[in-house]
């Protein structure tokens, strides 16, 4: 019995560590584009044109936090209010508001499902559909929720500096952890 428990724990550890390890080694491709909402307010938040395709490096920010979620993920549903609080902390902070952006990508979710999730949980930041799992596959088919922190460079490139699988706990502490990990000065 004990041998099986150890094996199960090791398998779970590997399941969560493989994507994180690959990110740290720069082996995962985040070379995808998204299409901005037709909503001018959401497009302006990101600094992109409404309804137009853009790459992550084109977002008008120093740091971008991406949440990979699924409408069907019970943890994502439960954590939605915490993520909304984190977004509010960013928006309400004069030092973070213009420099840190938060987006969500619905793994396997259609535009309808993403919009339903957005309305159901009153999400105020941009959410994007990944109906065919193409983005999800590029980032290693991670479990949801999964968070990625990117530092954007002036040349449009970016560096992954943070990954986290699972619930976030206290939204303020989680945001502080991401900001600290970014090695950027936001004061």
C-alpha positions in Angstrom: 0.0 0.0 0.0 2.8 2.5 0.9 4.7 1.7 -2.3 1.6 2.6 -4.4 1.1 5.9 -2.5 4.8 6.9 -3.1 4.4 6.1 -6.8 1.2 8.1 -7.0 2.8 11.1 -5.3 5.8 10.9 -7.6 3.7 10.7 -10.7 1.6 13.8 -9.6 4.8 15.7 -8.8 6.2 14.9 -12.3 2.8 15.9 -13.9 3.0 19.4 -12.4 6.8 19.9 -12.7 7.3 18.9 -16.3 5.5 22.0 -17.8 7.1 24.3 -15.2 10.6 22.9 -15.8 10.1 23.3 -19.6 9.1 26.9 -19.1 12.2 27.6 -17.0 14.4 26.1 -19.7 12.7 28.2 -22.4 11.5 25.1 -24.4 7.8 26.1 -24.6 6.7 28.2 -27.4 4.5 31.2 -26.6 4.5 32.3 -30.2 0.8 32.6 -30.6 -1.5 35.4 -31.5 -4.8 36.5 -30.1 -7.6 38.6 -31.5 -8.6 41.6 -29.5 -12.1 42.1 -28.5 -14.3 44.4 -30.5 -14.9 46.2 -27.3 -12.7 49.4 -27.5 -12.3 49.4 -23.7 -10.7 46.0 -23.6 -8.5 46.7 -26.6 -7.4 50.0 -25.1 -6.5 48.1 -21.9 -4.1 46.0 -23.8 -3.0 48.9 -26.1 -4.0 47.0 -29.3 -6.6 47.7 -32.0 -10.2 46.4 -31.5 -10.9 43.2 -33.4 -7.3 42.8 -34.7 -4.8 40.0 -34.1 -1.9 40.8 -31.9 1.1 38.9 -30.4 1.9 38.9 -26.7 4.8 41.2 -27.2 2.5 43.9 -28.6 0.6 44.3 -25.3 1.3 47.7 -23.9 2.8 46.7 -20.6 6.0 45.8 -18.9 4.6 42.6 -17.4 1.7 40.4 -18.5 0.1 37.7 -16.3 -1.7 35.0 -18.2 -4.3 32.7 -16.6 -5.0 29.5 -18.5 -8.5 28.5 -17.4 -11.4 26.4 -18.4 -15.1 27.2 -17.9 -15.5 23.6 -16.7 -12.7 23.7 -14.2 -14.1 23.7 -10.6 -10.9 25.3 -9.3 -11.1 28.1 -11.9 -14.8 28.7 -11.0 -14.0 28.8 -7.3 -10.9 31.1 -7.8 -12.7 33.5 -10.2 -13.4 36.0 -7.3 -9.8 35.8 -6.2 -8.5 36.5 -9.7 -11.0 39.4 -9.9 -9.6 40.8 -6.6 -6.1 40.5 -8.0 -7.2 42.4 -11.1 -8.6 45.1 -8.9 -5.4 45.3 -6.9 -3.5 45.9 -10.2 -6.1 48.4 -11.5 -6.3 50.3 -8.2 -2.5 50.7 -7.9 -1.0 53.8 -9.6 2.3 52.0 -9.9 0.9 48.8 -11.5 -2.2 50.0 -13.4 -0.4 50.9 -16.7 2.5 48.5 -16.4 1.0 45.1 -15.5 -1.8 43.5 -17.5 -3.8 40.4 -16.8 -5.4 38.2 -19.5 -7.1 34.8 -19.5 -7.1 32.1 -22.1 -9.9 29.5 -22.0 -8.3 26.1 -22.9 -10.7 24.3 -25.2 -13.4 26.9 -24.6 -15.4 28.4 -27.4 -16.1 32.1 -27.6 -19.6 31.4 -26.3 -18.1 29.4 -23.3 -15.5 32.2 -22.5 -18.2 34.8 -22.7 -20.5 32.8 -20.4 -17.6 32.4 -17.9 -16.9 36.1 -18.1 -20.5 37.0 -17.4 -21.1 34.4 -14.8 -18.1 35.4 -12.7 -18.1 39.1 -13.6 -14.6 39.0 -15.1 -13.3 42.5 -15.9 -10.1 41.7 -17.7 -9.8 40.3 -21.3 -10.5 36.6 -21.9 -9.7 34.8 -25.0 -10.9 31.5 -26.6 -8.6 28.6 -27.4 -11.3 26.4 -28.9 -9.0 24.0 -30.7 -6.5 23.7 -27.7 -3.7 25.1 -30.0 -2.4 27.5 -27.4 -2.9 25.0 -24.7 -0.8 22.4 -26.6 2.0 25.0 -27.2 2.4 25.6 -23.5 2.5 21.9 -22.6 -1.1 21.0 -22.0 -1.0 22.3 -18.5 -3.8 21.7 -16.0 -6.1 24.5 -15.2 -5.8 27.0 -13.6 -2.2 27.7 -14.7 -0.5 31.1 -14.4 2.4 32.5 -16.5 4.2 35.7 -15.8 6.0 37.4 -18.8 8.3 40.4 -18.8 8.0 42.2 -22.1 11.0 43.7 -23.7 11.1 46.9 -25.9 11.8 44.8 -29.0 8.5 42.9 -28.6 10.1 39.7 -27.1 9.4 38.5 -23.6 10.8 36.4 -20.9 8.8 33.9 -18.9 9.7 34.6 -15.2 7.0 32.8 -13.3 4.7 29.8 -13.6 2.2 28.5 -11.1 -0.3 25.6 -11.2 -3.5 25.5 -9.1 -5.3 27.8 -6.8 -3.7 31.1 -5.8 -4.7 31.4 -2.2 -4.6 35.0 -1.0 -4.8 37.3 -4.2 -2.7 40.1 -2.7 0.1 37.7 -1.6 0.0 35.9 -5.0 0.2 39.2 -6.8 3.1 40.3 -4.5 4.9 37.0 -5.3 4.5 37.6 -9.1 5.7 41.2 -8.9 8.7 40.2 -6.8 9.6 37.4 -9.2 9.4 39.8 -12.1 12.5 41.7 -10.8 10.9 44.9 -12.1 10.6 48.1 -10.0 7.0 49.1 -9.9 7.2 52.0 -7.4 
